[in-house]
Each structure stands twice: as structure tokens, then as C-alpha cells.
């Protein structure tokens, strides 16, 4: 059913939390094979209209091995993507967990701008510069 609305989409944002399916299942409760397949199909159907967003969680998906895994997972569709946006860790979900009555895990401090730039550079390099990797930088901080 979702494929029927693809032609009507100007822009699509798709989140990818972990590239390794076993680790994805560990943290989310579900493997990611379907997510990756849908992402590839979406990128093929909507070239240059899909932005993949990766929320960076300290200690969960910020290791060099994670960057390499993201690159392997995105490589087949990278040239068709509009971009890859790395999202800085935040604790905004804590309130949602409290309302749902579920325990919340705080994974630490948000990444610095320099750390975010380094993650962007590393992933773009690992993808062979086939797609732009970007992030939001704190205004007024250099």
C-alpha cells in the first residue's frame, strides 16, 4: 500500500538505527533486514528524494565498526540517495518512555560538533563520496 503513495512524495526521510541485524534486534527487538530492503526499494523508486537519518547513540552505533557497517548497508543505494543525515544524541525520548511506563536508558552526553563532523567525514569516506553525509552544527559555536 505504501508504494502507491511514493509517486506523490517530494521528499522522504528514512531512519536507520543500526546496520548490523543482530545488534539491531538486541536494541530494538527486531532484525533490520526488512528495513534495509525497504530502504533500497525506496531509493530506487525515488532517486535523490530519500534522506537516510542515522541517530548516533554513544556506545551503541558510534564505533568504527558501526561506520563500516553503515557504509556496507548503504553502499548499494548510496548514489540514489539525496543524502545521509547524522543526528546528534539527545534525551528527548525520556519523556515518552515515562508516559509509556517503560524504563529509559540514558546513553550519555551528546556528541560535540567536532565529533559529529568526524562521524560525517568517516561515513562519507567509507561510502566513497557517493552521497553527501551531513549533520546540524550548533549555531554560533566554531
XYZ file of C-alpha atoms in Angstrom:
142
model
C 0.000 0.000 0.000
C 2.813 2.407 0.831
C 4.291 2.058 -2.650
C 1.131 3.621 -4.076
C 1.968 6.973 -2.464
C 5.659 7.033 -3.441
C 4.991 8.938 -6.686
C 3.322 11.665 -4.614
C 6.349 12.162 -2.345
C 8.740 15.046 -2.910
C 10.986 14.039 -0.028
C 11.210 11.001 2.246
C 13.170 10.613 5.476
C 14.060 7.065 6.494
C 15.741 6.268 9.794
C 18.405 3.607 10.208
C 19.495 2.908 13.777
C 21.966 0.051 13.335
C 23.286 -1.662 10.235
C 24.101 -4.988 11.898
C 20.888 -7.020 12.086
C 21.784 -8.909 15.276
C 22.672 -5.703 17.133
C 19.553 -4.038 15.719
C 17.462 -6.876 17.172
C 19.282 -6.567 20.501
C 18.487 -2.867 20.875
C 15.102 -2.624 19.122
C 13.648 -6.110 19.478
C 13.535 -6.673 15.713
C 16.083 -7.501 12.999
C 16.579 -4.904 10.264
C 16.540 -6.974 7.049
C 13.112 -5.631 6.080
C 14.174 -2.060 6.895
C 17.262 -2.319 4.675
C 15.324 -3.923 1.822
C 12.609 -1.273 2.010
C 15.261 1.448 2.057
C 16.875 0.086 -1.107
C 13.493 -0.198 -2.841
C 12.521 3.300 -1.760
C 15.804 4.806 -3.003
C 15.392 3.056 -6.360
C 11.799 4.253 -6.711
C 12.563 7.840 -5.626
C 16.094 8.663 -6.728
C 17.569 11.714 -4.986
C 14.430 12.192 -2.866
C 15.315 9.929 0.080
C 17.432 11.084 3.011
C 18.584 8.417 5.440
C 18.801 9.654 9.013
C 21.061 7.897 11.496
C 20.650 8.822 15.169
C 24.084 8.435 16.757
C 23.813 6.780 20.172
C 27.042 6.881 22.243
C 28.432 3.390 22.730
C 25.719 1.797 20.584
C 26.350 2.798 16.971
C 29.307 5.190 17.081
C 32.241 2.769 16.796
C 34.424 2.465 13.699
C 32.833 -0.952 13.094
C 29.427 0.721 13.032
C 30.580 3.272 10.457
C 31.865 0.449 8.259
C 28.601 -1.473 8.715
C 26.527 1.595 7.792
C 28.672 2.048 4.692
C 28.184 -1.594 3.642
C 24.437 -1.370 4.216
C 24.025 1.923 2.341
C 26.509 1.338 -0.490
C 24.000 -0.372 -2.841
C 21.669 2.628 -2.772
C 24.009 5.499 -1.812
C 24.205 7.049 -5.311
C 20.399 7.215 -5.402
C 20.045 8.937 -2.023
C 19.561 12.672 -1.509
C 21.885 12.405 1.482
C 22.627 10.821 4.829
C 21.976 12.927 7.918
C 23.671 12.029 11.180
C 21.566 13.040 14.175
C 23.198 14.088 17.426
C 22.214 12.071 20.511
C 19.602 13.701 22.738
C 17.481 12.626 25.680
C 14.132 13.888 24.362
C 12.756 10.342 24.313
C 12.962 10.148 28.120
C 9.578 11.834 28.466
C 7.964 9.430 26.003
C 9.308 6.460 27.929
C 7.978 7.892 31.203
C 4.490 8.337 29.725
C 4.621 4.762 28.395
C 5.739 3.481 31.799
C 8.914 1.991 30.346
C 12.444 2.322 31.700
C 14.664 4.759 29.828
C 18.381 4.266 29.295
C 20.484 7.419 29.098
C 23.489 6.722 26.895
C 25.478 9.763 27.969
C 26.331 13.191 26.690
C 25.550 14.456 23.224
C 28.403 14.498 20.735
C 30.384 17.672 20.209
C 30.304 19.438 16.860
C 33.836 18.173 16.196
C 32.756 14.594 16.898
C 29.753 14.974 14.590
C 31.974 16.351 11.816
C 34.356 13.412 12.290
C 31.496 10.905 12.028
C 30.261 12.613 8.857
C 33.699 12.600 7.288
C 34.310 8.943 8.201
C 30.988 7.721 6.781
C 31.244 9.803 3.615
C 34.779 8.497 3.093
C 33.630 4.892 3.715
C 30.882 5.404 1.114
C 33.455 6.565 -1.419
C 31.933 10.066 -1.567
C 28.931 8.661 -3.473
C 26.487 10.595 -1.267
C 26.704 13.656 0.964
C 26.778 12.933 4.702
C 25.824 15.881 6.880
C 24.682 16.974 10.331
C 23.384 20.037 12.140
C 26.068 22.097 13.826
C 25.424 24.207 16.921
C 24.851 27.832 15.811
C 27.487 30.288 16.957
C 29.953 27.585 18.037
C 33.094 27.229 15.965
